Amino acid sequence: MCGIVGYIGKAEAPNILIKGLRRLEYRGYDSAGMAVLDGGRVEVAKAAGKVAALTEKAREEWPEERFSKASVGIAHTRWATHGPPTEVNAHPHLDQSGQIALVHNGIIENYRALRARLEAKGHQFLSETDTEVLAHLIGECDKGDIFQAVCDALHKVEGTFGIAVLSAREPDRIITARRGSPIVVGVGDGETIIASDASAIIAHTQRVIYLDDNDIAIVKSDSVEIRDLNNVPVNREIAELGLDAEAAEKGGYDHFMLKEIHEQPEALANAIRGRLDFNLGSSVLAGMSTSPRELSELTRVVMVGCGTSLHAGLVGEYAFEELAGVNAEVEQAAEFRYRNPILGCKDFVIAISQSGETADTLAAVREAHQKGAFVMSLCNVVGSTIARETGRGVYLHAGPEISVASTKAFTSQVAVLLMMALKLGRGRRLSREYGLEVAQAIASIPELVAKVIEQSDHIAELAKNYVKDEHAYFIGRGPMYPVALEGALKLKEISYIHAEGYHAAELKHGPIALLTEGTPIIAVACDVPGKDKTLGNIEECRARGARILGIVTEGDDAAAECMDEFIQVPATHHLVATVPAVVALQLFAYHVARLRDCEIDQPRNLAKSVTVE
Ligand code: AGP
């Protein structure tokens, strides 16, 4: 949720911390702060608002030479959970002595009880945060060994954390630890960087260590020592990132979202390359490297995820049932983890997560493992916690997705789910001929999407007619129903227009009451089974004065005539048609939000990776 950076090395710590925070800003951006050691003291700068506000504040308050001289520091960009996004509640937080600074990503669930105990001992708190309580607790435990103090404090904590701790008394180290929130340590040449994810590290080194839950590390400029919270040494591999810093830049686009929409043909080609078998009419997915017999014995597919990833699962549901003839279900991860789901070894659980760090999806994975299910993950971030904990999965290879609004990850998730369903199907009743037809349709996805992207200007023109609307309803049937849900999510999360997605048949059961003269209906009416019914539902909306924007298949004039205006997408297999259709809706949402002058890449109240419940 929040972004943490720590640096210990040669010099320039404040500048390096600020650069790192900028790379992590998509994780949370309502306030920011940093602490460095200077002249044996902990010096802190904090500000409400974006990292830019922090930079300005530190430049005003700190002497110039501190920016070049200070060589150790920690920093944080926040997504508020406890206490509003103010300067006082921003991190770092200090202990009672002011000698220990802490940045934290996660939630200390028993902070009230801990706070009361510390207040009884005379501690005074400045903020409303759970994190400040942990800072004071570490100070209370500190008997001259900051590492041991952090261990002792964390033994008293309930909840989740990714932390970095600095002590003026031990300036040659930073202590970092995790339980539930990600921490990556970058091993550089005479410098070490700590971060919530690799995007803040790639500018320094490609060599990283991923901490596991309950790992704690003593980080120095030339060494990283990892132990568990009982002070027992643990061994963690150094992994190679293989990422280039350029990929994390806007590349000349106004927004990361627009860049990532335009990257989809290439991202989809990466997701598909080498994974289709045109001899067998099937797919080859290394992460699904399980014997055809084991695959054929699986009786149910259960996809778990949140937000856009959940919507990808909903498209997958249609694919698994149709192509593989297997029961398929989609579960909202937060509900799944607490509902005590009925699962067994014949159940194929697929955890879908772009970031691979979403707390509810991670917990769903652990629940599925607990119940002995066959668990796999579909992640984009290499080395993420969900990918490592499932130990079996398929990477999207979509490249870094920086914009909070997920686009290329969604389309790549759908493409991979189609290939998974194809593989499962070919291991059952799906014929080679039909398998080949589906494989060829999947292979054509990058080209289909490129055709939709070419219409960006046309879609921008259409978007002008929706800038003033405060409500919009998306409808679709069959596999186009989750496309409607995703279209609504994109519009609401970046343009702040209240948008809802409905199964077209559901309108009559209530939502149609919301329609008045001019109400926008965005109808996903591609030429797929159920289209005629959708056209019927459109007529019902039109009869109530609604304004219809249609997503129709190229050359389908009959459908186009039912619309006030429309966007054409190329004809293809009905399951594959979900991908070009959603790209049209991504562009629609983007242009409406741009015309409404919204903060497209960092919409209010959101964060890219939701690492708290
Ligand atoms: C999508 O645009 C949102 N950012 C959000 O719904 C996101 O899909 C959800 O938080 C799941 O994230 P994940 O795929 O990283 O698990």
XYZ file of C-alpha atoms and ligand atoms in Angstrom:
629
model
C 0.000 0.000 0.000
C 2.692 2.460 1.081
C 6.178 2.716 -0.448
C 9.315 2.330 1.643
C 12.900 3.127 0.635
C 16.113 2.807 2.638
C 19.649 3.651 1.541
C 23.054 3.106 3.112
C 26.151 3.758 1.095
C 28.477 6.417 -0.152
C 26.539 9.719 -0.022
C 23.614 11.692 -1.467
C 21.129 9.695 0.604
C 18.348 12.387 0.445
C 18.471 12.595 -3.369
C 18.564 8.810 -3.750
C 15.667 8.418 -1.306
C 13.578 11.004 -3.175
C 14.259 9.296 -6.529
C 13.242 5.986 -4.990
C 10.044 7.452 -3.549
C 9.107 8.843 -6.952
C 9.384 5.341 -8.405
C 7.154 3.984 -5.616
C 4.658 6.836 -5.580
C 2.033 4.682 -7.316
C 1.876 2.621 -4.120
C 0.473 5.504 -2.080
C 0.724 9.234 -2.491
C -1.148 11.182 0.189
C 1.910 12.196 2.250
C 5.637 11.503 2.376
C 8.716 11.847 4.530
C 12.344 10.903 5.043
C 14.924 10.681 7.827
C 18.709 10.765 7.465
C 21.577 10.691 9.911
C 23.551 13.919 10.002
C 26.069 14.909 12.681
C 25.046 11.936 14.847
C 21.422 13.044 14.867
C 18.258 11.804 13.145
C 17.001 14.609 10.857
C 13.411 14.323 9.575
C 11.475 16.077 6.810
C 7.788 15.322 6.193
C 4.993 16.799 4.099
C 1.327 16.169 3.299
C 0.781 15.499 -0.409
C 3.038 14.092 -3.097
C 6.788 13.408 -3.078
C 7.233 16.747 -4.853
C 5.887 18.491 -1.733
C 8.390 16.602 0.419
C 11.252 17.522 -1.895
C 10.312 21.190 -1.694
C 9.968 21.027 2.121
C 13.337 19.322 2.622
C 15.023 21.799 0.274
C 13.581 24.653 2.368
C 14.354 23.179 5.788
C 17.613 21.277 5.304
C 21.088 22.760 4.771
C 22.344 22.164 1.193
C 25.326 20.049 2.261
C 23.059 17.512 3.988
C 21.796 16.504 0.539
C 25.293 15.595 -0.565
C 26.900 14.494 2.716
C 24.287 12.272 4.379
C 24.912 8.628 3.446
C 22.203 6.729 5.312
C 18.473 7.283 5.441
C 14.953 5.888 5.191
C 11.881 7.299 3.430
C 8.187 6.655 2.904
C 5.261 7.550 0.647
C 1.941 6.921 2.344
C -1.545 5.520 1.763
C -3.285 6.447 4.996
C -4.839 3.679 7.085
C -4.746 5.237 10.572
C -5.068 9.026 10.826
C -5.708 11.435 7.923
C -2.916 12.297 5.426
C -1.301 15.129 7.387
C 2.315 16.108 8.020
C 2.152 14.856 11.616
C 0.804 11.449 10.554
C 3.332 11.102 7.713
C 6.272 8.739 8.204
C 9.036 8.487 9.487
C 7.916 8.347 13.107
C 10.384 8.714 15.989
C 10.605 6.972 19.352
C 10.388 8.899 22.637
C 14.155 9.739 22.527
C 13.997 11.023 18.964
C 17.054 8.857 18.209
C 15.209 6.047 16.400
C 13.216 6.566 13.183
C 10.799 4.104 11.569
C 8.952 3.814 8.270
C 6.212 1.185 7.979
C 3.962 -0.384 5.328
C 1.123 -2.414 6.834
C -1.213 -2.304 9.856
C -0.341 -2.842 13.558
C -3.668 -4.345 14.677
C -2.997 -4.245 18.456
C -1.606 -0.699 18.442
C -4.255 0.678 20.798
C -3.344 -1.779 23.555
C 0.378 -1.193 23.001
C -0.154 2.580 23.035
C -2.054 2.465 26.315
C 0.738 0.429 27.913
C 3.408 2.841 26.674
C 1.399 5.923 27.729
C 1.159 4.376 31.194
C 4.974 4.425 31.141
C 5.003 8.130 30.236
C 5.310 7.959 26.453
C 3.738 10.894 24.566
C 2.449 10.410 21.050
C 2.277 13.140 18.394
C 0.234 11.352 15.721
C -2.893 9.180 15.348
C -0.959 6.422 13.635
C -0.389 2.785 14.536
C 3.181 3.151 13.250
C 4.298 5.710 15.841
C 3.386 3.174 18.527
C 5.831 0.678 16.980
C 8.578 3.343 16.917
C 8.088 3.993 20.634
C 7.942 0.251 21.353
C 11.301 -0.259 19.619
C 12.745 2.593 21.687
C 11.320 1.004 24.825
C 13.009 -2.322 23.908
C 16.346 -0.729 22.955
C 19.116 -1.773 25.354
C 21.918 -0.633 22.981
C 21.350 -3.191 20.203
C 18.864 -1.823 17.674
C 18.567 -5.201 15.902
C 17.540 -6.957 19.125
C 15.235 -4.066 20.017
C 13.376 -4.450 16.711
C 13.110 -8.233 17.196
C 11.730 -7.809 20.721
C 9.236 -5.173 19.614
C 8.016 -7.225 16.646
C 7.340 -10.168 18.934
C 4.730 -7.968 20.646
C 3.102 -6.849 17.425
C -0.044 -8.313 15.775
C -0.654 -7.402 12.134
C 1.361 -6.781 9.007
C 4.546 -4.879 8.429
C 7.314 -4.022 6.025
C 9.623 -1.716 7.990
C 12.956 0.089 7.919
C 14.532 1.387 11.138
C 17.346 3.878 11.656
C 19.137 4.565 14.941
C 21.461 7.515 15.569
C 23.353 5.326 18.048
C 24.189 2.706 15.362
C 24.741 4.758 12.166
C 26.369 1.904 10.174
C 23.165 -0.063 9.681
C 19.473 -0.054 8.806
C 17.212 -2.766 10.226
C 14.454 -4.021 7.909
C 11.836 -6.736 8.416
C 8.594 -8.041 6.877
C 5.410 -9.906 7.677
C 2.731 -9.575 5.033
C 4.145 -6.493 3.278
C 6.903 -6.832 0.671
C 10.553 -5.874 1.219
C 13.256 -6.209 -1.440
C 16.931 -5.552 -0.662
C 19.164 -4.374 -3.525
C 22.804 -5.427 -3.177
C 24.940 -2.744 -4.835
C 28.643 -1.950 -5.017
C 29.425 -0.321 -1.651
C 25.773 0.580 -1.230
C 22.590 -1.253 -0.262
C 19.017 -0.176 -1.060
C 15.843 -1.380 0.672
C 12.470 -0.949 -1.054
C 8.854 -2.151 -1.135
C 9.397 -3.260 -4.741
C 12.156 -3.475 -7.287
C 11.196 -0.374 -9.270
C 13.063 1.801 -6.723
C 16.165 -0.412 -6.943
C 16.738 -0.970 -10.696
C 18.591 2.354 -11.065
C 21.237 1.034 -8.601
C 21.556 -2.728 -9.066
C 19.964 -5.790 -10.649
C 20.963 -8.037 -7.713
C 18.169 -8.348 -5.161
C 17.110 -10.381 -2.152
C 13.393 -10.907 -1.497
C 12.652 -11.137 2.223
C 10.090 -13.713 3.335
C 7.581 -13.300 6.137
C 9.223 -12.954 9.582
C 12.626 -12.275 8.047
C 14.643 -9.437 9.588
C 17.873 -8.074 8.137
C 20.829 -5.999 9.300
C 21.654 -3.938 6.229
C 25.054 -2.259 5.903
C 26.687 -0.573 2.914
C 28.688 -3.719 2.153
C 26.680 -6.554 3.700
C 23.180 -7.930 4.320
C 22.664 -10.320 7.246
C 19.284 -12.045 7.402
C 17.784 -13.820 10.425
C 14.349 -14.781 11.670
C 12.710 -12.967 14.576
C 14.237 -15.514 16.957
C 17.681 -14.366 15.820
C 18.361 -17.590 13.875
C 20.325 -16.948 10.648
C 18.373 -17.718 7.428
C 19.692 -18.011 3.901
C 18.004 -16.092 1.061
C 19.037 -16.280 -2.598
C 20.290 -13.247 -4.520
C 18.091 -12.996 -7.645
C 18.781 -11.105 -10.897
C 15.998 -8.603 -11.766
C 16.551 -8.400 -15.539
C 14.554 -5.141 -15.626
C 15.653 -1.943 -17.390
C 15.103 1.432 -15.755
C 13.826 2.831 -19.056
C 10.734 0.614 -18.774
C 9.760 2.547 -15.661
C 9.710 5.887 -17.530
C 6.751 7.477 -19.414
C 8.545 7.202 -22.743
C 7.101 10.469 -24.107
C 3.468 9.706 -23.229
C 1.471 12.160 -21.079
C 0.529 9.399 -18.683
C 1.747 5.908 -17.753
C -1.817 4.680 -18.406
C -1.710 5.849 -22.048
C 1.795 4.396 -22.457
C 0.653 1.057 -21.002
C -2.456 0.999 -23.220
C -0.199 1.519 -26.250
C 2.231 -1.135 -25.004
C -0.490 -3.823 -25.120
C 0.291 -5.261 -28.599
C 3.891 -5.844 -27.481
C 2.932 -6.926 -23.949
C 0.384 -9.397 -25.340
C 2.927 -10.718 -27.862
C 5.254 -11.339 -24.868
C 2.479 -13.064 -22.921
C 1.666 -15.338 -25.894
C 5.123 -15.948 -27.427
C 6.199 -19.590 -27.371
C 3.059 -20.617 -25.469
C 0.843 -21.828 -28.331
C 1.244 -25.249 -29.958
C -0.173 -25.141 -33.495
C 0.532 -28.847 -34.044
C -1.613 -30.013 -31.151
C -3.995 -27.062 -31.228
C -3.097 -26.474 -27.602
C -0.844 -24.338 -25.419
C 2.464 -24.833 -23.590
C 2.619 -23.136 -20.201
C 5.784 -24.029 -18.303
C 4.240 -23.011 -14.982
C 1.454 -25.508 -15.622
C 4.104 -28.224 -15.942
C 1.941 -30.902 -14.503
C 1.229 -34.273 -16.025
C -1.759 -34.306 -18.388
C -3.155 -37.037 -16.082
C -2.990 -34.774 -13.012
C -4.569 -31.940 -15.025
C -7.340 -34.219 -16.293
C -8.195 -35.258 -12.728
C -8.921 -31.682 -11.654
C -12.696 -31.285 -11.372
C -13.103 -27.595 -10.650
C -11.272 -24.359 -11.414
C -11.513 -21.624 -8.777
C -10.036 -18.227 -9.650
C -9.371 -15.757 -6.838
C -8.437 -12.101 -7.110
C -9.503 -8.519 -6.513
C -10.591 -5.599 -8.694
C -9.423 -5.854 -12.278
C -7.819 -9.239 -11.651
C -11.170 -10.536 -10.442
C -12.738 -9.303 -13.715
C -10.099 -11.213 -15.712
C -11.105 -14.304 -13.743
C -14.722 -13.742 -14.747
C -13.719 -13.913 -18.434
C -11.653 -17.008 -17.565
C -14.785 -18.614 -16.097
C -16.470 -18.578 -19.520
C -13.312 -19.956 -21.154
C -12.781 -22.856 -18.730
C -16.408 -23.936 -18.900
C -16.606 -23.700 -22.676
C -13.149 -24.884 -23.756
C -12.395 -27.336 -20.942
C -15.898 -28.390 -19.922
C -14.879 -28.029 -16.265
C -16.768 -26.306 -13.437
C -15.311 -22.853 -13.017
C -15.881 -20.317 -10.254
C -14.531 -16.868 -9.457
C -14.089 -15.712 -5.884
C -13.510 -12.281 -4.415
C -10.328 -12.988 -2.458
C -11.313 -11.147 0.735
C -14.537 -13.164 0.947
C -12.836 -16.433 -0.018
C -10.274 -16.271 2.773
C -12.843 -15.831 5.538
C -15.647 -17.990 4.195
C -13.901 -21.301 4.986
C -14.298 -22.486 1.373
C -14.904 -26.155 0.549
C -11.750 -27.185 -1.311
C -9.797 -30.357 -1.985
C -6.961 -31.840 -4.022
C -9.115 -32.000 -7.173
C -9.658 -28.251 -7.083
C -7.464 -26.051 -9.282
C -7.094 -22.680 -7.571
C -5.642 -19.877 -9.707
C -4.582 -16.718 -7.846
C -4.698 -13.762 -10.243
C -2.692 -10.697 -9.223
C -0.722 -8.158 -11.272
C 1.404 -7.035 -8.336
C 1.542 -10.438 -6.664
C 1.298 -8.595 -3.334
C -2.428 -8.006 -2.802
C -3.018 -9.018 0.818
C -6.429 -10.647 0.337
C -5.284 -12.683 -2.675
C -2.152 -13.788 -0.808
C -4.291 -14.934 2.101
C -6.569 -16.807 -0.307
C -3.503 -18.635 -1.660
C -2.514 -19.661 1.864
C -6.068 -20.847 2.567
C -6.114 -22.910 -0.634
C -2.749 -24.457 0.231
C -4.076 -25.188 3.716
C -6.957 -27.113 2.171
C -4.727 -29.156 -0.151
C -5.913 -27.625 -3.423
C -3.770 -27.552 -6.597
C -2.675 -23.906 -6.490
C -1.130 -21.768 -9.217
C -0.636 -18.038 -9.682
C -0.917 -15.652 -12.581
C 1.294 -12.677 -11.727
C 3.085 -9.902 -13.545
C 5.694 -8.898 -10.958
C 8.536 -11.408 -11.018
C 9.601 -12.550 -7.561
C 6.441 -11.202 -5.915
C 5.182 -12.888 -2.757
C 2.189 -14.654 -4.374
C 4.407 -15.977 -7.191
C 7.004 -17.260 -4.717
C 4.460 -18.736 -2.285
C 2.514 -20.619 -4.967
C 5.831 -21.839 -6.415
C 3.955 -22.682 -9.606
C 2.463 -20.223 -12.014
C 2.555 -18.243 -15.206
C 4.151 -14.820 -15.484
C 2.434 -12.289 -17.770
C 5.694 -10.702 -19.021
C 3.703 -7.496 -19.554
C 6.578 -5.353 -18.153
C 6.185 -2.931 -15.227
C 2.638 -1.549 -14.854
C 2.997 1.804 -13.115
C -0.400 3.423 -13.601
C -2.799 2.542 -10.775
C -5.478 1.770 -13.346
C -4.569 -1.672 -14.622
C -4.728 -2.087 -18.417
C -2.050 -4.260 -20.061
C -2.083 -6.625 -17.066
C -5.815 -7.264 -17.579
C -5.552 -8.075 -21.266
C -2.485 -10.266 -20.653
C -4.304 -12.048 -17.788
C -7.210 -12.821 -20.144
C -4.855 -14.052 -22.896
C -3.087 -16.405 -20.454
C -6.371 -17.663 -18.953
C -7.560 -18.480 -22.482
C -4.354 -20.458 -23.065
C -4.778 -22.256 -19.712
C -8.374 -23.189 -20.612
C -7.190 -24.362 -24.030
C -4.565 -26.629 -22.421
C -7.053 -28.039 -19.923
C -9.592 -28.530 -22.715
C -7.196 -30.341 -25.026
C -6.517 -32.714 -22.121
C -10.287 -33.458 -22.135
C -12.993 -33.191 -24.852
C -11.697 -30.270 -26.946
C -10.880 -31.362 -30.525
C -7.567 -30.536 -32.184
C -9.455 -28.654 -34.923
C -11.347 -26.383 -32.558
C -8.235 -26.066 -30.381
C -6.307 -24.867 -33.416
C -9.039 -22.319 -34.224
C -8.859 -20.937 -30.689
C -5.030 -20.961 -30.723
C -4.990 -18.978 -33.966
C -7.493 -16.488 -32.562
C -5.335 -16.051 -29.435
C -2.238 -15.566 -31.591
C -4.007 -12.720 -33.435
C -4.772 -10.743 -30.242
C -1.809 -8.294 -30.505
C -2.886 -7.323 -34.018
C -6.564 -6.977 -33.021
C -5.607 -4.693 -30.138
C -3.342 -2.587 -32.357
C -6.354 -1.950 -34.603
C -8.388 -0.609 -31.666
C -5.519 1.600 -30.464
C -5.419 3.214 -33.926
C -8.885 4.596 -33.121
C -7.668 6.539 -30.095
C -8.406 9.916 -31.690
C -11.903 8.850 -32.713
C -12.539 7.605 -29.155
C -11.182 10.913 -27.796
C -13.759 12.739 -29.923
C -16.549 10.544 -28.554
C -15.314 11.065 -25.015
C -16.114 14.788 -25.261
C -19.815 13.910 -25.073
C -19.429 12.295 -21.629
C -17.177 14.767 -19.809
C -20.048 16.420 -17.966
C -21.840 13.223 -16.952
C -21.703 12.146 -13.304
C -23.251 8.712 -13.856
C -22.770 6.004 -16.517
C -23.858 2.365 -16.848
C -22.016 -0.351 -18.740
C -23.900 -3.443 -19.957
C -22.947 -6.722 -21.591
C -23.852 -10.407 -21.747
C -21.823 -13.607 -21.668
C -18.066 -12.938 -21.693
C -18.889 -9.296 -22.452
C -20.448 -8.942 -18.971
C -17.039 -8.903 -17.186
C -15.847 -6.551 -19.960
C -18.681 -4.184 -18.955
C -17.638 -4.508 -15.292
C -14.026 -3.696 -16.198
C -15.062 -0.741 -18.379
C -17.048 0.692 -15.465
C -14.148 0.164 -13.059
C -11.730 1.986 -15.374
C -14.057 4.963 -15.810
C -14.871 5.339 -12.112
C -11.326 4.896 -10.797
C -9.714 7.544 -13.050
C -12.524 10.002 -13.963
C -14.496 9.813 -10.675
C -17.743 9.410 -12.686
C -20.048 7.047 -10.781
C -20.057 4.100 -13.192
C -21.620 0.677 -12.725
C -21.362 -2.467 -14.818
C -24.405 -4.718 -15.137
C -25.352 -7.889 -16.909
C -27.654 -6.472 -19.602
C -30.520 -8.687 -18.443
C -30.212 -7.352 -14.877
C -31.317 -3.794 -15.731
C -34.992 -4.713 -15.710
C -34.632 -5.996 -12.163
C -33.924 -2.558 -10.732
C -31.095 -0.464 -12.218
C -33.257 0.663 -15.152
C -35.004 2.924 -12.623
C -31.852 5.066 -12.705
C -32.301 5.916 -16.379
C -33.624 9.333 -17.366
C -33.290 11.490 -20.485
C -29.672 11.416 -21.676
C -28.340 8.867 -19.172
C -25.198 7.322 -20.733
C -25.339 3.585 -21.424
C -22.131 1.994 -22.712
C -23.212 -1.254 -24.328
C -20.683 -3.964 -25.131
C -22.539 -5.486 -28.083
C -19.834 -7.288 -30.031
C -21.036 -9.978 -32.443
C -20.942 -12.865 -29.953
C -23.621 -15.275 -28.653
C -26.286 -13.216 -26.817
C -25.746 -10.073 -28.886
C -29.368 -9.941 -30.089
C -30.574 -10.040 -26.502
C -28.217 -7.186 -25.668
C -29.639 -5.181 -28.580
C -33.091 -5.807 -27.094
C -31.923 -4.467 -23.732
C -30.504 -1.421 -25.518
C -33.945 -0.707 -27.003
C -35.428 -0.861 -23.475
C -32.858 1.749 -22.348
C -33.436 3.915 -25.402
C -37.160 3.854 -24.635
C -36.292 5.588 -21.326
C -34.316 8.306 -23.104
C -30.856 6.851 -22.495
C -27.914 7.779 -24.754
C -26.192 4.689 -26.158
C -22.481 4.340 -26.872
C -21.898 0.891 -28.389
C -18.879 -1.349 -28.748
C -19.752 -3.239 -31.947
C -17.977 -5.639 -34.279
C -16.566 -4.161 -37.484
C -19.146 -4.403 -40.302
C -22.048 -5.212 -37.961
C -24.224 -2.405 -39.289
C -27.390 -3.808 -37.702
C -25.888 -3.410 -34.254
C -24.354 -0.026 -35.092
C -27.767 1.290 -36.069
C -29.019 0.678 -32.530
C -26.429 3.094 -31.125
C -26.202 6.871 -30.885
C -22.482 6.468 -31.403
C -20.156 3.485 -31.510
C -16.623 2.150 -31.523
C -15.892 -0.724 -33.905
C -13.643 -3.597 -32.887
C -12.292 -6.329 -35.193
C -14.239 -9.581 -35.561
C -12.728 -12.661 -33.878
C -13.565 -15.678 -31.679
C -16.168 -14.660 -29.067
C -13.896 -15.394 -26.099
C -10.957 -13.549 -27.672
C -13.246 -10.601 -28.581
C -13.224 -9.618 -24.893
C -9.671 -8.250 -25.296
C -10.106 -5.686 -28.133
C -13.477 -4.710 -26.602
C -11.912 -3.841 -23.231
C -9.104 -1.852 -24.893
C -11.770 0.370 -26.479
C -13.212 0.964 -22.993
C -9.751 1.636 -21.519
C -9.201 4.359 -24.132
C -12.704 5.756 -23.541
C -12.082 6.030 -19.801
C -8.626 7.529 -20.372
C -9.869 10.271 -22.712
C -12.865 11.160 -20.505
C -10.554 11.433 -17.470
C -8.007 13.477 -19.441
C -10.724 15.886 -20.569
C -11.908 16.134 -16.936
C -8.309 16.957 -16.014
C -8.068 14.088 -13.519
C -4.894 12.703 -11.938
C -4.944 9.678 -14.237
C -1.898 7.745 -13.028
C -2.502 8.369 -9.340
C -6.243 8.683 -8.794
C -7.375 9.942 -5.395
C -7.709 7.470 -2.559
C -6.174 4.591 -4.578
C -2.876 2.710 -4.614
C -1.350 0.282 -7.090
C -0.825 -2.621 -4.747
C -3.233 -3.192 -1.864
C -1.057 -4.829 0.795
C -3.439 -4.343 3.707
C -6.845 -5.909 4.298
C -7.319 -1.822 -11.144
O -7.208 -0.822 -12.066
C -7.039 -1.461 -9.775
N -5.777 -0.901 -9.627
C -7.298 -2.567 -8.765
O -8.634 -2.946 -8.864
C -6.415 -3.821 -8.906
O -6.790 -4.546 -10.017
C -6.597 -4.686 -7.650
O -6.156 -3.950 -6.550
C -5.843 -6.004 -7.754
O -4.470 -5.770 -7.856
P -3.496 -6.990 -8.245
O -3.857 -7.457 -9.606
O -2.128 -6.388 -8.170
O -3.701 -8.047 -7.205
